[in-house]
Amino acid sequence: MINILRNRKSVRHFENKPVSPEHIEIIKEAILRSPSSKNRTPWEFIIIDDRNLLTKLATAKPHGAAFLANAPLGILVCGDDNQSDVWIEDCSIASIIAQLTAESLGLGSCWIQIRNRMHESGQTSEAYIQQLLHIPRNVKIESIIALGYPDEENTKTPDKELKNSKIFINRYKSV
């Protein structure tokens, strides 16, 4: 697992080829095995490979989503807030499980934050996507994970650049 974390970087440029059905099946299994509070599994996923929909989703917010138009696959990570008060955390876990699984398969990925973001029309990014994909209002949208075969150089973070100053032992910062 540590090697997956050492090598994973956000990928925003993808080869123009579809993700293999075998890889999609493995990612589906992984996200369905994601842990959730009290095993309530409030998350739901929409796997999108339709280029037209990916292009429309790429406009869900003015910054940080445009590259989705060129990704071969997107996973919309949603949570039913009627099922759990911690759907955000559960969906965040599922999002990173999707990314780590993708990395283990040689795929690149990038998280696109949707919750608490705005669409250029003035409505929320979530409302834009709910309308576009006919998602009920109680099903909230946490993120979209863009996936595909990387078409860019992976420059992993060197160990010496890790922010060890963010870790404390037994108490917060020395007094």
Short mmCIF file of C-alpha atoms in Angstrom, two decimals:
data_model
loop_
_atom_site.label_atom_id
_atom_site.label_comp_id
_atom_site.label_asym_id
_atom_site.label_seq_id
_atom_site.Cartn_x
_atom_site.Cartn_y
_atom_site.Cartn_z
CA MET A 1 0.00 0.00 0.00
CA ILE A 2 2.77 2.47 0.82
CA ASN A 3 4.17 2.15 -2.71
CA ILE A 4 0.76 3.02 -4.14
CA LEU A 5 0.72 6.16 -1.99
CA ARG A 6 4.31 6.99 -2.91
CA ASN A 7 3.55 6.80 -6.62
CA ARG A 8 0.04 8.33 -6.76
CA LYS A 9 -0.26 11.84 -8.14
CA SER A 10 -3.24 13.66 -9.56
CA VAL A 11 -3.44 13.00 -13.30
CA ARG A 12 -5.25 15.46 -15.56
CA HIS A 13 -4.08 14.23 -18.98
CA PHE A 14 -5.23 10.86 -20.22
CA GLU A 15 -4.60 8.68 -23.24
CA ASN A 16 -7.44 8.59 -25.72
CA LYS A 17 -8.48 5.01 -24.98
CA PRO A 18 -11.25 3.55 -22.85
CA VAL A 19 -10.60 2.01 -19.45
CA SER A 20 -10.75 -1.75 -19.81
CA PRO A 21 -13.94 -3.47 -18.61
CA GLU A 22 -11.80 -5.61 -16.27
CA HIS A 23 -10.39 -2.52 -14.58
CA ILE A 24 -13.84 -1.00 -14.27
CA GLU A 25 -15.11 -4.16 -12.58
CA ILE A 26 -12.25 -4.10 -10.08
CA ILE A 27 -12.86 -0.43 -9.28
CA LYS A 28 -16.59 -1.10 -8.86
CA GLU A 29 -15.84 -3.89 -6.39
CA ALA A 30 -13.37 -1.71 -4.50
CA ILE A 31 -15.77 1.21 -4.04
CA LEU A 32 -18.57 -1.14 -2.97
CA ARG A 33 -16.19 -2.54 -0.33
CA SER A 34 -15.37 0.94 1.00
CA PRO A 35 -15.92 1.29 4.72
CA SER A 36 -18.79 3.42 5.95
CA SER A 37 -19.99 4.51 9.37
CA LYS A 38 -22.13 1.82 11.00
CA ASN A 39 -21.99 0.03 7.63
CA ARG A 40 -24.85 2.22 6.41
CA THR A 41 -23.30 2.52 2.94
CA PRO A 42 -24.99 5.83 2.10
CA TRP A 43 -22.90 6.20 -1.03
CA GLU A 44 -24.06 5.65 -4.58
CA PHE A 45 -21.98 5.84 -7.72
CA ILE A 46 -22.63 6.77 -11.32
CA ILE A 47 -19.99 5.50 -13.71
CA ILE A 48 -19.82 7.70 -16.78
CA ASP A 49 -18.08 6.82 -20.03
CA ASP A 50 -20.32 8.83 -22.36
CA ARG A 51 -18.07 11.51 -23.86
CA ASN A 52 -20.97 13.98 -24.21
CA LEU A 53 -21.84 13.66 -20.50
CA LEU A 54 -18.20 13.93 -19.45
CA THR A 55 -17.94 17.16 -21.46
CA LYS A 56 -21.03 18.57 -19.73
CA LEU A 57 -19.78 17.49 -16.30
CA ALA A 58 -16.46 19.22 -17.06
CA THR A 59 -18.38 22.51 -16.84
CA ALA A 60 -19.86 21.76 -13.40
CA LYS A 61 -17.60 24.40 -11.89
CA PRO A 62 -15.51 27.16 -13.45
CA HIS A 63 -12.12 25.87 -12.23
CA GLY A 64 -10.61 22.46 -11.73
CA ALA A 65 -12.93 20.25 -13.80
CA ALA A 66 -12.26 21.04 -17.48
CA PHE A 67 -9.86 18.10 -17.88
CA LEU A 68 -12.78 15.71 -17.26
CA ALA A 69 -13.86 16.34 -20.87
CA ASN A 70 -10.80 14.40 -22.02
CA ALA A 71 -10.96 11.61 -19.44
CA PRO A 72 -12.30 8.28 -20.67
CA LEU A 73 -14.15 7.63 -17.40
CA GLY A 74 -15.66 9.51 -14.52
CA ILE A 75 -17.13 8.20 -11.29
CA LEU A 76 -19.68 10.44 -9.65
CA VAL A 77 -19.61 9.81 -5.91
CA CYS A 78 -22.93 10.59 -4.23
CA GLY A 79 -24.37 10.13 -0.76
CA ASP A 80 -27.90 9.89 0.53
CA ASP A 81 -28.09 12.28 3.47
CA ASN A 82 -31.26 10.50 4.67
CA GLN A 83 -29.19 7.38 5.34
CA SER A 84 -26.33 8.89 7.32
CA ASP A 85 -25.26 12.13 8.93
CA VAL A 86 -21.65 11.34 7.95
CA TRP A 87 -22.27 10.69 4.26
CA ILE A 88 -19.57 13.25 3.41
CA GLU A 89 -16.90 11.27 5.23
CA ASP A 90 -18.17 7.97 3.80
CA CYS A 91 -18.15 9.38 0.25
CA SER A 92 -14.68 10.83 0.78
CA ILE A 93 -13.41 7.40 1.80
CA ALA A 94 -15.01 5.81 -1.27
CA SER A 95 -13.47 8.52 -3.48
CA ILE A 96 -9.95 7.83 -2.27
CA ILE A 97 -10.51 4.06 -2.45
CA ALA A 98 -11.38 4.57 -6.14
CA GLN A 99 -8.19 6.58 -6.65
CA LEU A 100 -5.92 4.12 -4.85
CA THR A 101 -7.45 1.18 -6.70
CA ALA A 102 -6.96 3.01 -9.99
CA GLU A 103 -3.31 3.61 -9.13
CA SER A 104 -2.83 -0.07 -8.30
CA LEU A 105 -4.14 -0.90 -11.80
CA GLY A 106 -1.82 1.52 -13.59
CA LEU A 107 -4.53 4.11 -14.10
CA GLY A 108 -4.32 7.79 -13.31
CA SER A 109 -7.00 9.72 -11.46
CA CYS A 110 -7.92 13.13 -10.15
CA TRP A 111 -10.52 14.16 -7.57
CA ILE A 112 -12.92 16.90 -8.67
CA GLN A 113 -14.60 18.51 -5.67
CA ILE A 114 -18.31 19.17 -6.24
CA ARG A 115 -19.82 19.68 -2.78
CA ASN A 116 -19.83 23.37 -1.84
CA ARG A 117 -18.78 24.51 -5.31
CA MET A 118 -20.66 26.78 -7.72
CA HIS A 119 -21.56 26.46 -11.38
CA GLU A 120 -21.03 29.52 -13.58
CA SER A 121 -24.83 29.90 -13.92
CA GLY A 122 -25.05 30.86 -10.23
CA GLN A 123 -26.55 27.56 -9.13
CA THR A 124 -24.48 25.08 -7.17
CA SER A 125 -22.36 22.53 -9.02
CA GLU A 126 -24.41 19.90 -7.25
CA ALA A 127 -27.73 21.31 -8.52
CA TYR A 128 -26.33 21.50 -12.06
CA ILE A 129 -25.32 17.82 -11.95
CA GLN A 130 -28.52 16.70 -10.21
CA GLN A 131 -30.52 18.29 -13.02
CA LEU A 132 -28.24 16.94 -15.76
CA LEU A 133 -28.30 13.34 -14.49
CA HIS A 134 -31.80 13.30 -12.90
CA ILE A 135 -30.48 12.78 -9.37
CA PRO A 136 -32.97 13.31 -6.53
CA ARG A 137 -32.32 16.22 -4.14
CA ASN A 138 -31.65 13.98 -1.12
CA VAL A 139 -28.76 12.37 -3.00
CA LYS A 140 -25.86 14.75 -2.50
CA ILE A 141 -22.74 14.87 -4.66
CA GLU A 142 -19.33 14.81 -3.05
CA SER A 143 -16.95 14.42 -5.98
CA ILE A 144 -16.22 13.18 -9.45
CA ILE A 145 -13.18 11.00 -9.90
CA ALA A 146 -11.64 11.31 -13.36
CA LEU A 147 -9.93 8.11 -14.47
CA GLY A 148 -7.88 6.88 -17.38
CA TYR A 149 -4.51 5.76 -18.61
CA PRO A 150 -2.04 8.56 -17.82
CA ASP A 151 -0.70 10.61 -20.69
CA GLU A 152 1.74 12.63 -18.62
CA GLU A 153 4.95 12.11 -16.69
CA ASN A 154 4.43 11.04 -13.08
CA THR A 155 6.73 13.01 -10.84
CA LYS A 156 6.23 11.65 -7.36
CA THR A 157 6.92 13.75 -4.30
CA PRO A 158 10.42 13.08 -2.95
CA ASP A 159 10.64 11.90 0.66
CA LYS A 160 12.56 15.05 1.62
CA GLU A 161 9.53 17.15 0.58
CA LEU A 162 7.15 15.41 2.99
CA LYS A 163 5.86 17.89 5.56
CA ASN A 164 7.04 16.14 8.69
CA SER A 165 6.31 19.34 10.64
CA LYS A 166 2.63 18.36 10.39
CA ILE A 167 3.12 15.37 12.72
CA PHE A 168 3.26 15.70 16.51
CA ILE A 169 3.84 13.15 19.24
CA ASN A 170 1.57 13.01 22.29
CA ARG A 171 0.42 16.62 22.03
CA TYR A 172 -0.10 19.41 19.52
CA LYS A 173 3.17 21.27 18.92
CA SER A 174 5.81 21.76 21.54
CA VAL A 175 5.22 24.59 23.96
#
